XYZ file of N, CA and C in Angstrom:
555
model
N 5.336 8.841 -13.455
C 5.048 7.780 -14.401
C 3.601 7.864 -14.897
N 2.708 8.290 -13.998
C 1.315 8.463 -14.404
C 1.224 9.537 -15.487
N 1.928 10.620 -15.296
C 1.929 11.689 -16.297
C 2.512 11.189 -17.624
N 3.530 10.366 -17.553
C 4.102 9.800 -18.782
C 3.083 8.925 -19.508
N 2.327 8.119 -18.752
C 1.302 7.278 -19.374
C 0.208 8.148 -19.996
N -0.162 9.206 -19.289
C -1.174 10.142 -19.801
C -0.694 10.766 -21.110
N 0.547 11.230 -21.125
C 1.115 11.855 -22.334
C 1.120 10.879 -23.508
N 1.427 9.616 -23.207
C 1.480 8.607 -24.257
C 0.114 8.444 -24.923
N -0.951 8.465 -24.116
C -2.294 8.327 -24.700
C -2.680 9.559 -25.504
N -2.125 10.706 -25.161
C -2.422 11.963 -25.871
C -1.478 12.175 -27.054
N -0.455 11.344 -27.140
C 0.571 11.468 -28.204
C 1.154 12.871 -28.253
N 1.346 13.451 -27.081
C 1.945 14.785 -26.987
C 2.689 14.904 -25.662
N 3.594 15.848 -25.611
C 4.321 16.087 -24.373
C 3.726 17.327 -23.707
N 3.328 17.186 -22.443
C 2.730 18.291 -21.704
C 3.840 19.257 -21.285
N 3.630 20.508 -21.603
C 4.597 21.545 -21.229
C 4.085 22.266 -19.983
N 4.972 22.934 -19.289
C 4.619 23.669 -18.071
C 3.443 24.616 -18.344
N 3.486 25.332 -19.443
C 2.441 26.307 -19.772
C 1.108 25.640 -20.101
N 1.114 24.330 -20.367
C -0.122 23.594 -20.685
C -0.928 23.208 -19.452
N -0.358 23.381 -18.269
C -1.051 22.976 -17.044
C -2.041 24.078 -16.671
N -3.297 23.824 -17.093
C -4.374 24.791 -16.889
C -5.652 24.018 -16.546
N -6.805 24.740 -16.540
C -8.076 24.086 -16.198
C -8.406 22.944 -17.154
N -8.197 23.157 -18.436
C -8.494 22.125 -19.440
C -7.635 20.882 -19.187
N -6.336 21.093 -18.929
C -5.446 19.961 -18.615
C -5.949 19.221 -17.387
N -6.306 19.975 -16.329
C -6.751 19.355 -15.080
C -7.954 18.443 -15.326
N -8.955 18.940 -16.023
C -10.167 18.165 -16.279
C -9.834 16.928 -17.114
N -9.034 17.095 -18.145
C -8.684 15.974 -19.020
C -7.845 14.932 -18.266
N -6.891 15.405 -17.447
C -6.039 14.512 -16.654
C -6.895 13.731 -15.647
N -7.827 14.428 -14.969
C -8.711 13.758 -14.013
C -9.563 12.695 -14.727
N -10.111 13.036 -15.873
C -10.925 12.072 -16.621
C -10.117 10.848 -17.024
N -8.884 11.070 -17.474
C -8.002 9.955 -17.822
C -7.777 9.056 -16.601
N -7.485 9.686 -15.463
C -7.209 8.924 -14.244
C -8.438 8.153 -13.779
N -9.587 8.790 -13.816
C -10.823 8.117 -13.401
C -11.127 6.937 -14.314
N -10.936 7.133 -15.617
C -11.178 6.064 -16.582
C -10.252 4.869 -16.319
N -9.062 5.148 -15.758
C -8.088 4.095 -15.465
C -8.110 3.664 -13.998
N -9.212 3.984 -13.326
C -9.488 3.505 -11.957
C -8.509 3.985 -10.887
N -7.966 5.188 -11.050
C -7.125 5.758 -9.996
C -8.028 6.335 -8.909
N -7.581 6.245 -7.677
C -8.334 6.781 -6.546
C -8.329 8.309 -6.587
N -9.400 8.906 -6.082
C -9.522 10.367 -6.098
C -8.348 11.048 -5.395
N -7.924 10.509 -4.259
C -6.811 11.131 -3.544
C -5.484 10.957 -4.275
N -5.332 9.889 -5.042
C -4.125 9.719 -5.862
C -4.096 10.780 -6.953
N -5.249 11.019 -7.572
C -5.338 12.039 -8.619
C -4.992 13.404 -8.039
N -5.585 13.740 -6.889
C -5.309 15.033 -6.242
C -3.836 15.176 -5.879
N -3.258 14.099 -5.336
C -1.841 14.138 -4.937
C -0.951 14.381 -6.159
N -1.240 13.684 -7.246
C -0.426 13.850 -8.452
C -0.609 15.235 -9.062
N -1.827 15.769 -9.030
C -2.036 17.138 -9.521
C -1.292 18.149 -8.647
N -1.260 17.933 -7.334
C -0.488 18.827 -6.445
C 0.998 18.775 -6.796
N 1.492 17.580 -7.089
C 2.905 17.446 -7.478
C 3.173 18.193 -8.778
N 2.282 18.048 -9.744
C 2.434 18.759 -11.022
C 2.406 20.267 -10.789
N 1.481 20.747 -9.943
C 1.420 22.184 -9.625
C 2.716 22.661 -8.958
N 3.259 21.836 -8.068
C 4.509 22.194 -7.380
C 5.641 22.368 -8.389
N 5.736 21.450 -9.335
C 6.765 21.543 -10.375
C 6.556 22.822 -11.186
N 5.303 23.116 -11.540
C 5.002 24.323 -12.316
C 5.338 25.594 -11.533
N 5.011 25.612 -10.250
C 5.345 26.779 -9.413
C 6.855 26.967 -9.298
N 7.576 25.862 -9.192
C 9.040 25.936 -9.146
C 9.570 26.498 -10.469
N 8.984 26.044 -11.568
C 9.387 26.555 -12.887
C 9.114 28.047 -12.981
N 7.917 28.479 -12.522
C 7.571 29.912 -12.544
C 8.593 30.717 -11.738
N 8.949 30.186 -10.569
C 9.938 30.850 -9.708
C 11.278 31.014 -10.432
N 11.546 30.105 -11.348
C 12.801 30.145 -12.109
C 12.643 30.798 -13.481
N 11.556 31.565 -13.657
C 11.407 32.370 -14.866
C 10.747 31.692 -16.051
N 10.234 30.502 -15.870
C 9.563 29.809 -16.973
C 8.089 30.214 -16.971
N 7.560 30.448 -18.137
C 6.185 30.890 -18.310
C 5.206 29.771 -17.938
N 4.191 30.127 -17.122
C 3.155 29.163 -16.720
C 1.785 29.713 -17.108
N 0.784 28.881 -17.048
C -0.577 29.303 -17.355
C -1.079 30.267 -16.280
N -1.868 31.260 -16.713
C -2.461 32.192 -15.739
C -3.524 31.483 -14.892
N -3.944 30.284 -15.284
C -4.943 29.505 -14.545
C -4.324 28.606 -13.471
N -3.007 28.515 -13.449
C -2.326 27.570 -12.548
C -2.763 27.721 -11.093
N -2.806 28.959 -10.587
C -3.129 29.156 -9.175
C -4.570 28.816 -8.834
N -5.425 28.762 -9.825
C -6.848 28.453 -9.601
C -7.140 26.953 -9.612
N -6.161 26.151 -9.991
C -6.364 24.705 -10.012
C -6.428 24.202 -8.576
N -7.574 23.607 -8.224
C -7.787 23.103 -6.862
C -7.624 21.587 -6.853
N -7.040 21.103 -5.764
C -6.812 19.661 -5.617
C -7.313 19.229 -4.235
N -8.616 18.996 -4.119
C -9.187 18.687 -2.794
C -8.799 17.314 -2.281
N -8.784 17.204 -0.948
C -8.627 15.904 -0.293
C -10.015 15.313 -0.156
N -10.169 14.058 -0.488
C -11.460 13.392 -0.397
C -11.462 12.463 0.810
N -12.576 12.448 1.513
C -12.698 11.521 2.641
C -12.763 10.108 2.092
N -12.005 9.231 2.709
C -12.005 7.842 2.275
C -12.520 6.966 3.405
N -13.150 5.888 3.006
C -13.656 4.934 3.980
C -12.484 4.173 4.582
N -12.474 4.063 5.889
C -11.443 3.291 6.564
C -11.820 1.817 6.463
N -10.927 1.034 5.889
C -11.195 -0.388 5.722
C -10.321 -1.154 6.706
N -10.952 -2.000 7.508
C -10.227 -2.775 8.503
C -10.988 -4.052 8.799
N -10.318 -4.969 9.440
C -10.949 -6.211 9.886
C -11.229 -6.104 11.382
N -12.403 -6.541 11.787
C -12.717 -6.595 13.219
C -12.077 -7.858 13.786
N -12.004 -7.945 15.117
C -11.469 -9.152 15.746
C -12.364 -10.347 15.421
N -13.672 -10.109 15.316
C -14.599 -11.188 14.961
C -14.289 -11.711 13.553
N -14.057 -10.798 12.617
C -13.715 -11.206 11.245
C -12.374 -11.934 11.204
N -11.410 -11.430 11.975
C -10.104 -12.102 12.043
C -10.244 -13.524 12.568
N -11.080 -13.702 13.589
C -11.307 -15.035 14.156
C -11.920 -15.958 13.104
N -12.874 -15.440 12.328
C -13.479 -16.254 11.259
C -12.417 -16.682 10.249
N -11.539 -15.759 9.900
C -10.466 -16.068 8.936
C -9.525 -17.114 9.525
N -9.147 -16.921 10.789
C -8.255 -17.890 11.447
C -8.852 -19.290 11.467
N -10.176 -19.359 11.611
C -10.847 -20.649 11.790
C -11.380 -21.264 10.502
N -10.974 -20.748 9.358
C -11.396 -21.364 8.097
C -10.926 -22.810 8.089
N -11.812 -23.696 7.717
C -11.480 -25.120 7.632
C -10.299 -25.299 6.684
N -9.219 -25.852 7.203
C -7.976 -26.000 6.434
C -8.195 -26.756 5.125
N -9.190 -27.634 5.089
C -9.461 -28.405 3.869
C -9.973 -27.511 2.738
N -10.445 -26.301 3.082
C -10.962 -25.383 2.064
C -9.849 -24.534 1.433
N -8.630 -24.615 1.995
C -7.528 -23.773 1.521
C -6.395 -24.631 0.980
N -5.886 -24.264 -0.186
C -4.669 -24.938 -0.644
C -3.481 -24.298 0.083
N -2.276 -24.768 -0.174
C -1.082 -24.267 0.534
C -0.884 -22.767 0.340
N -1.102 -22.280 -0.887
C -0.910 -20.843 -1.154
C -1.858 -19.983 -0.332
N -3.132 -20.389 -0.271
C -4.122 -19.618 0.477
C -3.876 -19.704 1.984
N -3.485 -20.878 2.458
C -3.184 -21.029 3.882
C -1.977 -20.166 4.258
N -0.982 -20.132 3.393
C 0.208 -19.316 3.608
C -0.167 -17.828 3.669
N -0.991 -17.380 2.703
C -1.426 -15.981 2.680
C -2.276 -15.647 3.896
N -3.134 -16.587 4.298
C -3.965 -16.383 5.500
C -3.070 -16.146 6.720
N -2.027 -16.951 6.855
C -1.112 -16.773 7.986
C -0.403 -15.421 7.922
N 0.013 -15.011 6.725
C 0.642 -13.687 6.590
C -0.350 -12.583 6.965
N -1.614 -12.741 6.581
C -2.633 -11.740 6.915
C -2.764 -11.603 8.430
N -2.827 -12.723 9.117
C -2.941 -12.684 10.580
C -1.701 -12.041 11.190
N -0.531 -12.391 10.675
C 0.715 -11.776 11.165
C 0.671 -10.272 10.940
N 0.211 -9.858 9.762
C 0.167 -8.420 9.460
C -0.751 -7.683 10.427
N -1.881 -8.286 10.738
C -2.840 -7.633 11.636
C -2.309 -7.518 13.065
N -1.543 -8.516 13.504
C -1.053 -8.506 14.884
C 0.337 -7.888 15.040
N 0.931 -7.443 13.930
C 2.187 -6.694 14.035
C 2.002 -5.252 13.580
N 0.961 -4.996 12.787
C 0.680 -3.628 12.334
C 1.708 -3.079 11.373
N 2.333 -3.938 10.595
C 3.390 -3.485 9.690
C 2.935 -3.487 8.239
N 3.622 -2.681 7.434
C 3.347 -2.603 5.996
C 3.689 -3.924 5.322
N 3.013 -4.162 4.197
C 3.252 -5.379 3.428
C 4.727 -5.483 3.029
N 5.351 -4.346 2.734
C 6.766 -4.356 2.332
C 7.686 -4.770 3.469
N 7.168 -4.742 4.694
C 7.973 -5.150 5.848
C 7.623 -6.555 6.331
N 6.337 -6.833 6.604
C 6.024 -8.128 7.216
C 6.306 -9.302 6.293
N 6.204 -9.113 4.976
C 6.503 -10.235 4.077
C 8.000 -10.571 4.045
N 8.812 -9.720 4.678
C 10.258 -9.988 4.753
C 10.658 -10.596 6.095
N 9.696 -10.796 7.009
C 10.016 -11.347 8.327
C 10.652 -12.729 8.178
N 11.726 -12.918 8.932
C 12.384 -14.222 8.999
C 12.673 -14.527 10.465
N 12.980 -15.765 10.727
C 13.222 -16.176 12.108
C 14.440 -15.515 12.741
N 15.417 -15.124 11.941
C 16.595 -14.476 12.535
C 16.291 -13.050 12.989
N 15.078 -12.562 12.714
C 14.669 -11.236 13.202
C 14.045 -11.321 14.595
N 13.804 -12.534 15.073
C 13.178 -12.707 16.387
C 14.246 -12.667 17.469
N 13.950 -11.849 18.487
C 14.846 -11.711 19.628
C 14.018 -11.977 20.879
N 14.584 -12.724 21.807
C 13.886 -13.018 23.061
C 14.601 -12.292 24.187
N 13.804 -11.558 24.952
C 14.352 -10.779 26.061
C 13.405 -10.900 27.250
N 13.910 -11.378 28.380
C 13.110 -11.568 29.595
C 11.836 -12.383 29.320
N 11.955 -13.418 28.514
C 10.830 -14.297 28.234
C 9.850 -13.778 27.195
N 10.048 -12.567 26.709
C 9.165 -11.977 25.692
C 9.868 -11.997 24.340
N 9.126 -12.389 23.310
C 9.681 -12.406 21.948
C 9.386 -11.089 21.241
N 10.373 -10.641 20.486
C 10.242 -9.420 19.689
C 10.728 -9.699 18.271
N 10.140 -8.986 17.299
C 10.653 -9.007 15.932
C 11.380 -7.684 15.744
N 12.643 -7.773 15.376
C 13.439 -6.571 15.171
C 13.858 -6.517 13.702
N 13.563 -5.388 13.052
C 13.843 -5.245 11.625
C 13.939 -3.766 11.272
N 14.421 -3.482 10.090
C 14.480 -2.109 9.583
C 13.359 -1.924 8.580
N 12.499 -0.924 8.834
C 11.401 -0.662 7.916
C 11.943 -0.218 6.566
N 11.376 -0.765 5.521
C 11.829 -0.469 4.169
C 11.568 0.993 3.796
N 10.362 1.500 4.102
C 9.977 2.847 3.679
C 10.715 3.941 4.459
N 10.811 3.770 5.780
C 11.365 4.836 6.622
C 12.815 4.616 7.015
N 13.327 3.398 6.795
C 14.688 3.023 7.190
C 14.879 3.083 8.712
N 13.769 3.009 9.465
C 13.841 3.010 10.928
C 13.949 1.580 11.445
N 14.732 1.424 12.504
C 14.820 0.120 13.166
C 13.597 -0.016 14.058
N 12.883 -1.121 13.885
C 11.645 -1.363 14.627
C 11.810 -2.589 15.520
N 11.187 -2.521 16.675
C 11.105 -3.660 17.580
C 9.631 -3.826 17.917
N 9.050 -4.941 17.485
C 7.616 -5.192 17.660
C 7.443 -6.441 18.509
N 6.642 -6.367 19.597
C 6.389 -7.566 20.391
C 5.662 -8.611 19.550
N 5.981 -9.865 19.774
C 5.346 -10.949 19.032
C 4.066 -11.333 19.779
N 2.948 -11.089 19.141
C 1.626 -11.382 19.707
C 1.429 -12.908 19.790
N 0.682 -13.387 20.779
C 0.429 -14.830 20.884
C -0.142 -15.460 19.602
N -0.939 -14.709 18.838
C -1.472 -15.245 17.575
C -0.351 -15.502 16.575
N 0.667 -14.651 16.583
C 1.820 -14.840 15.691
C 2.602 -16.067 16.158
N 2.738 -16.223 17.461
C 3.427 -17.398 18.008
C 2.686 -18.676 17.612
N 1.344 -18.643 17.632
C 0.557 -19.807 17.191
C 0.919 -20.189 15.756
N 1.049 -19.191 14.894
C 1.387 -19.461 13.487
C 2.800 -20.036 13.391
N 3.738 -19.453 14.138
C 5.109 -19.962 14.126
C 5.135 -21.413 14.616
N 4.389 -21.716 15.668
C 4.320 -23.088 16.192
C 3.719 -24.043 15.163
N 2.665 -23.588 14.496
C 2.013 -24.399 13.463
C 2.991 -24.730 12.338
N 3.944 -23.826 12.102
C 4.894 -23.971 10.994
C 6.286 -24.376 11.490
N 6.326 -25.112 12.581
C 7.589 -25.612 13.149
C 8.586 -24.492 13.424
N 8.081 -23.390 13.979
C 8.941 -22.282 14.368
C 9.336 -21.353 13.239
N 8.754 -21.551 12.057
C 9.120 -20.736 10.888
C 7.969 -19.806 10.500
N 8.346 -18.667 9.890
C 7.335 -17.803 9.295
C 6.811 -18.477 8.030
N 5.630 -18.060 7.551
C 5.157 -18.592 6.272
C 6.190 -18.313 5.180
N 6.109 -19.082 4.091
C 7.099 -18.871 3.028
C 6.854 -17.536 2.321
N 7.920 -16.973 1.791
C 7.873 -15.652 1.159
C 7.069 -15.692 -0.132
N 6.263 -14.640 -0.335
C 5.531 -14.458 -1.586
C 5.593 -12.985 -1.960
N 5.257 -12.670 -3.189
C 5.278 -11.272 -3.638
C 4.071 -10.529 -3.076
N 4.183 -9.207 -3.024
C 3.069 -8.366 -2.576
C 1.817 -8.661 -3.407
N 1.997 -8.763 -4.721
C 0.861 -8.967 -5.619
C 0.175 -10.308 -5.366
N 0.975 -11.380 -5.225
C 0.391 -12.694 -4.947
C -0.342 -12.661 -3.599
N 0.264 -12.018 -2.605
C -0.367 -11.884 -1.294
C -1.735 -11.220 -1.446
N -1.781 -10.081 -2.150
C -3.048 -9.358 -2.336
C -4.072 -10.221 -3.074
N -3.638 -10.935 -4.093
C -4.556 -11.811 -4.833
C -5.109 -12.910 -3.926
N -4.220 -13.558 -3.179
C -4.630 -14.685 -2.349
C -5.549 -14.271 -1.203
N -5.252 -13.149 -0.536
C -6.086 -12.798 0.620
C -7.491 -12.366 0.193
N -7.632 -11.871 -1.032
C -8.984 -11.554 -1.517
C -9.817 -12.817 -1.558
N -9.230 -13.899 -2.026
C -9.936 -15.178 -2.083
C -10.165 -15.725 -0.672
N -9.141 -15.655 0.167
C -9.268 -16.153 1.541
C -10.381 -15.406 2.274
N -10.388 -14.099 2.154
C -11.402 -13.305 2.876
C -12.784 -13.493 2.296
């Protein structure tokens, strides 16, 4: 889809033989101008190169520069919350948060203490909780991997469930969650 958006701005269709040094530089500049991460740009260029190599293998003409196109991995800063920061977030004066922000704050804490992707934890419901030998677990199928997961329920998650009369926070979209937690944090 990124390549389609790029083509639209160029008002031309990129052909296999067009993937060369000039294309790489222009594509990178387009991506940077549109705030794509360096590793996203590299990943997409690797995918484009893979398609071109497959085409070459099947007899389609490619640029003689194709093999020289490099797509480096860039070191990225690891972004995380410390336990001290999490405690500060947990202890925000409730009067400073409206219902949406309080809901997102609770989802953030749940996400940190379950270690699950946004596409998974925002789908948590009470019928996913299983109790075995006095320990609570959340059992669900991960959306991305289709694996069945069993995650112990951390006491902080239990605190949130207790605060909400045994219920998880209400469901919100990934985008709303991201918007709200920026304000909460």
